[in-house]
Coordinates of C-alpha atoms in Angstrom, one line a residue:
V1 CA -20.2 1.5 -4.4
G2 CA -20.2 3.3 -7.7
C3 CA -19.6 6.5 -9.6
T4 CA -21.3 8.5 -12.3
G5 CA -19.5 10.7 -14.8
V6 CA -20.1 13.0 -17.8
A7 CA -17.7 14.5 -20.3
C8 CA -18.3 17.3 -22.8
A9 CA -15.4 17.6 -25.2
S10 CA -16.7 20.7 -27.0
S11 CA -16.6 22.7 -23.7
C12 CA -13.6 20.8 -22.3
L13 CA -15.4 19.8 -19.1
L14 CA -15.7 16.5 -17.3
G15 CA -16.8 15.4 -13.9
Q16 CA -17.9 12.5 -11.7
T17 CA -19.3 11.6 -8.3
E18 CA -16.9 9.8 -6.0
E19 CA -19.0 7.1 -4.4
V20 CA -17.6 5.1 -1.5
D21 CA -18.6 4.1 2.1
V22 CA -18.7 7.5 3.8
Y23 CA -18.4 5.9 7.2
I24 CA -15.2 4.1 6.4
Y25 CA -13.8 7.2 4.7
D26 CA -15.0 9.4 7.6
Y27 CA -17.0 11.8 5.3
G28 CA -14.0 12.7 3.3
K29 CA -11.7 14.0 6.1
L30 CA -8.7 12.5 4.4
D31 CA -9.6 13.7 0.9
V32 CA -6.9 15.7 -0.8
V33 CA -6.4 17.9 -3.9
V34 CA -2.7 17.8 -5.0
R35 CA -0.8 19.9 -7.4
L36 CA 2.3 18.1 -8.7
G37 CA 4.7 20.3 -10.7
F38 CA 7.6 19.4 -13.0
T39 CA 10.2 21.6 -14.5
S40 CA 9.4 20.5 -18.0
A41 CA 5.6 20.4 -17.9
L42 CA 2.5 22.0 -16.4
P43 CA 1.5 20.7 -13.0
A44 CA -1.0 17.9 -12.6
L45 CA -4.0 18.9 -10.6
L46 CA -5.6 15.9 -9.0
Y47 CA -8.3 14.9 -6.5
D48 CA -7.6 11.8 -4.4
P49 CA -10.3 10.3 -2.2
G50 CA -9.1 9.4 1.3
C51 CA -5.4 9.4 0.2
T52 CA -6.1 6.1 -1.6
M53 CA -3.6 7.0 -4.4
C54 CA -6.4 6.5 -6.9
P55 CA -6.7 10.0 -8.3
I56 CA -8.8 11.7 -11.0
G57 CA -8.3 15.1 -12.6
I58 CA -6.0 17.0 -15.0
G59 CA -2.7 15.4 -15.9
A60 CA 0.6 17.1 -16.6
S61 CA 0.0 16.8 -20.4
G62 CA -3.5 18.2 -20.2
L63 CA -5.0 14.7 -20.4
C64 CA -8.0 14.5 -18.1
V65 CA -9.1 11.2 -16.5
L66 CA -12.2 9.8 -14.8
R67 CA -12.3 6.2 -13.6
F68 CA -15.0 3.8 -12.8
T69 CA -15.2 0.3 -11.3
L70 CA -16.5 -2.2 -13.8
Y71 CA -17.6 -5.9 -13.4
P72 CA -17.2 -7.4 -16.9
S73 CA -18.0 -11.1 -17.5
S74 CA -14.9 -11.5 -19.6
G75 CA -12.2 -12.2 -17.1
S76 CA -14.2 -10.8 -14.2
E77 CA -12.0 -12.5 -11.7
P78 CA -9.0 -10.3 -10.8
S79 CA -5.6 -11.4 -12.2
F80 CA -3.1 -10.9 -9.4
N81 CA -0.3 -10.8 -11.9
G82 CA -1.9 -7.8 -13.6
L83 CA -1.4 -4.1 -13.1
P84 CA -3.5 -2.4 -10.4
L85 CA -5.7 0.6 -11.5
T86 CA -3.7 3.0 -9.4
V87 CA -0.5 2.4 -11.3
I88 CA -2.3 3.0 -14.7
L89 CA -3.8 6.2 -13.4
W90 CA -0.5 7.7 -12.2
E91 CA 1.2 6.7 -15.5
L92 CA -1.5 8.5 -17.5
L93 CA -1.8 11.6 -15.2
L94 CA 2.0 12.2 -14.8
G95 CA 3.1 11.0 -18.3
P96 CA 3.5 13.1 -21.4
R97 CA 0.9 11.4 -23.6
N98 CA -1.9 13.0 -25.5
L99 CA -5.4 11.3 -25.8
S100 CA -4.5 9.0 -28.8
E101 CA -1.2 8.1 -27.2
A102 CA -2.9 7.3 -23.9
V103 CA -5.3 5.0 -25.7
E104 CA -2.5 3.2 -27.5
F105 CA -0.6 2.9 -24.2
L106 CA -3.7 1.2 -22.6
K107 CA -4.0 -1.2 -25.6
G108 CA -0.3 -2.0 -25.3
L109 CA -0.7 -3.2 -21.7
Y110 CA -2.3 -6.4 -23.1
V111 CA 1.0 -7.5 -24.7
E112 CA 2.8 -8.2 -21.3
S113 CA 1.0 -6.7 -18.3
P114 CA -2.8 -6.4 -18.6
P115 CA -4.9 -4.7 -15.9
M116 CA -5.6 -6.6 -12.7
A117 CA -9.4 -6.1 -12.8
G118 CA -12.2 -4.5 -14.8
A119 CA -12.5 -0.8 -15.0
A120 CA -13.6 2.0 -17.3
M121 CA -12.3 5.5 -18.0
L122 CA -13.5 8.7 -19.7
L123 CA -10.5 10.4 -21.2
M124 CA -10.5 14.0 -22.6
Q125 CA -7.9 16.5 -23.7
P126 CA -8.4 20.0 -25.2
G127 CA -8.1 19.8 -29.0
H128 CA -8.2 16.0 -29.0
G129 CA -11.8 15.2 -28.1
A130 CA -13.0 12.6 -25.6
A131 CA -13.0 8.8 -25.6
M132 CA -14.5 6.0 -23.5
V133 CA -12.4 3.0 -22.5
E134 CA -13.6 -0.2 -20.8
W135 CA -11.5 -3.3 -20.0
S136 CA -11.3 -6.6 -18.3
P137 CA -8.1 -8.6 -17.6
K138 CA -8.5 -10.2 -21.0
Q139 CA -10.0 -7.5 -23.3
I140 CA -10.1 -3.8 -23.9
C141 CA -12.7 -1.8 -25.8
V142 CA -12.4 1.8 -26.9
S143 CA -14.8 4.3 -28.4
P144 CA -13.6 6.6 -31.2
A145 CA -12.4 10.0 -30.0
A146 CA -15.3 12.4 -30.4
E147 CA -16.4 16.0 -29.7
G148 CA -19.8 15.1 -28.2
V149 CA -21.0 14.2 -24.7
L150 CA -20.1 10.9 -23.0
V151 CA -21.8 9.4 -19.9
H152 CA -20.6 6.5 -17.8
A153 CA -21.4 4.8 -14.6
N154 CA -20.5 1.2 -13.4
H155 CA -21.9 -1.1 -16.1
C156 CA -20.5 -2.0 -19.5
I157 CA -21.8 0.0 -22.5
L158 CA -19.2 -0.9 -25.2
D159 CA -18.5 -4.5 -26.3
L160 CA -17.9 -6.0 -22.9
R161 CA -20.7 -7.6 -21.0
D162 CA -21.5 -7.3 -17.3
A163 CA -21.0 -10.4 -15.2
E164 CA -24.1 -12.3 -14.3
S165 CA -24.0 -12.5 -10.5
S166 CA -26.6 -11.9 -7.8
K167 CA -23.9 -10.2 -5.8
I168 CA -23.7 -7.3 -8.1
A169 CA -27.2 -7.3 -9.7
K170 CA -28.5 -4.4 -7.5
L171 CA -25.3 -2.4 -8.1
L172 CA -25.7 -2.8 -11.9
D173 CA -29.4 -1.8 -11.7
E174 CA -28.5 1.3 -9.7
S175 CA -25.7 2.1 -12.1
K176 CA -28.1 2.0 -15.1
R177 CA -30.6 4.1 -13.3
R178 CA -28.0 6.8 -12.5
Q179 CA -26.8 6.9 -16.1
A180 CA -30.3 7.0 -17.5
A181 CA -31.1 10.0 -15.3
V182 CA -28.1 11.9 -16.7
E183 CA -28.9 11.0 -20.2
S184 CA -32.5 12.0 -19.8
R185 CA -31.5 15.4 -18.4
Y186 CA -29.2 15.9 -21.3
A187 CA -32.0 15.1 -23.7
E188 CA -34.1 17.7 -22.0
E189 CA -31.3 20.3 -22.5
L190 CA -31.1 19.4 -26.2
L191 CA -34.9 19.9 -26.7
A192 CA -34.6 23.2 -24.9
G193 CA -31.8 24.3 -27.1
K194 CA -29.3 24.4 -24.3
A195 CA -27.0 21.7 -25.7
P196 CA -25.0 19.9 -27.2
T197 CA -22.3 22.0 -25.6
L198 CA -22.6 22.0 -21.8
D199 CA -21.2 24.6 -19.5
L200 CA -19.9 24.2 -15.9
Q201 CA -23.3 24.9 -14.3
Q202 CA -25.0 22.2 -16.5
I203 CA -22.4 19.6 -15.6
Q204 CA -22.8 20.5 -11.9
S205 CA -26.6 20.2 -12.2
F206 CA -26.3 16.8 -14.0
L207 CA -24.2 15.4 -11.2
S208 CA -26.5 16.9 -8.6
L209 CA -29.6 15.0 -9.7
S210 CA -31.4 13.1 -6.9
E211 CA -30.9 9.9 -8.8
V212 CA -27.2 10.4 -9.0
Q213 CA -26.5 11.7 -5.5
N214 CA -26.9 9.3 -2.6
D215 CA -25.5 8.9 0.9
D216 CA -22.4 7.1 -0.4
V217 CA -21.2 10.1 -2.5
L218 CA -18.1 11.4 -0.8
A219 CA -17.5 14.3 -3.3
T220 CA -18.4 15.6 -6.7
V221 CA -15.4 16.6 -8.9
I222 CA -15.3 18.6 -12.2
S223 CA -12.2 19.1 -14.2
C224 CA -11.8 22.3 -16.4
P225 CA -8.5 21.8 -18.3
R226 CA -8.7 25.0 -20.2
E227 CA -8.7 26.9 -16.9
R228 CA -6.4 24.3 -15.2
A229 CA -9.0 24.2 -12.4
L230 CA -10.8 21.6 -10.4
Y231 CA -14.2 22.3 -8.9
V232 CA -14.9 20.0 -5.9
R233 CA -18.0 19.8 -3.8
F234 CA -16.8 17.9 -0.7
R235 CA -19.3 16.1 1.6
L236 CA -20.4 18.3 4.5
Q237 CA -18.8 17.3 7.8
I238 CA -21.1 19.4 10.0
R239 CA -23.0 17.6 12.8
G240 CA -26.7 17.6 11.9
M241 CA -26.0 17.9 8.2
E242 CA -24.7 14.4 7.4
R243 CA -27.2 13.6 4.7
V244 CA -26.2 14.0 1.1
E245 CA -29.2 16.2 0.5
D246 CA -27.7 18.7 2.9
T247 CA -24.5 18.8 0.8
V248 CA -26.4 19.3 -2.4
A249 CA -28.7 21.9 -0.9
C250 CA -25.7 23.9 0.4
D251 CA -24.1 23.5 -3.1
F252 CA -20.7 24.8 -2.0
W253 CA -18.0 24.2 -4.6
Q254 CA -14.4 24.9 -4.0
C255 CA -12.2 25.9 -6.9
F256 CA -8.5 24.7 -7.0
E257 CA -6.4 26.2 -9.7
G258 CA -3.2 24.7 -11.1

């Protein structure tokens, strides 16, 4: 299982595929979009696959979060004394932090309670740029906040290294292929003069590439923090249209506003 994500800070858009076993998750019948409001802050607008409490989306502070499973060689074995990813996600999405404060919070976890297992995030906030974060239970790596385009899948691309294991070799190869497909399409847009700033339709098309979409994609989710909106293309649950190609061909996006 894996996910593919892209963030464009200059247009304040970021999105990812949600890739899991669609049979276990019953084609997304338990997927939810939640709007959590507070008296002293704007509501968080979040997509949660299968009510797993592992959301992505727009946080109460305007901080947007995408998350990816990672298999780093440095401390690749889970630390059962560490913090699970879901706890970190909720802290970021419901907390008051801006982008730089969120990065410092993640670094500070290694003082007492590092993450339980490897993961990566794309973080973005209007006016603050976007940043990439990768970690293992023993190490964290952060890219400088920037206004460009960031792409991530399920392999390490900062200073961490992927674990060398035959069990995940195919997954890592597929991850690199998905990321390369998105980067190649972005290069084409640059040469055509349609980038570096990407609009909603371009992000949708990047995440709809045949190399990115497969039969384990449960949904495709795009966050638009300036509009406080989530665009979600759920997997079709119609008999006879179970293939992911049917969902992509239908291309029905629902907009949830917060």
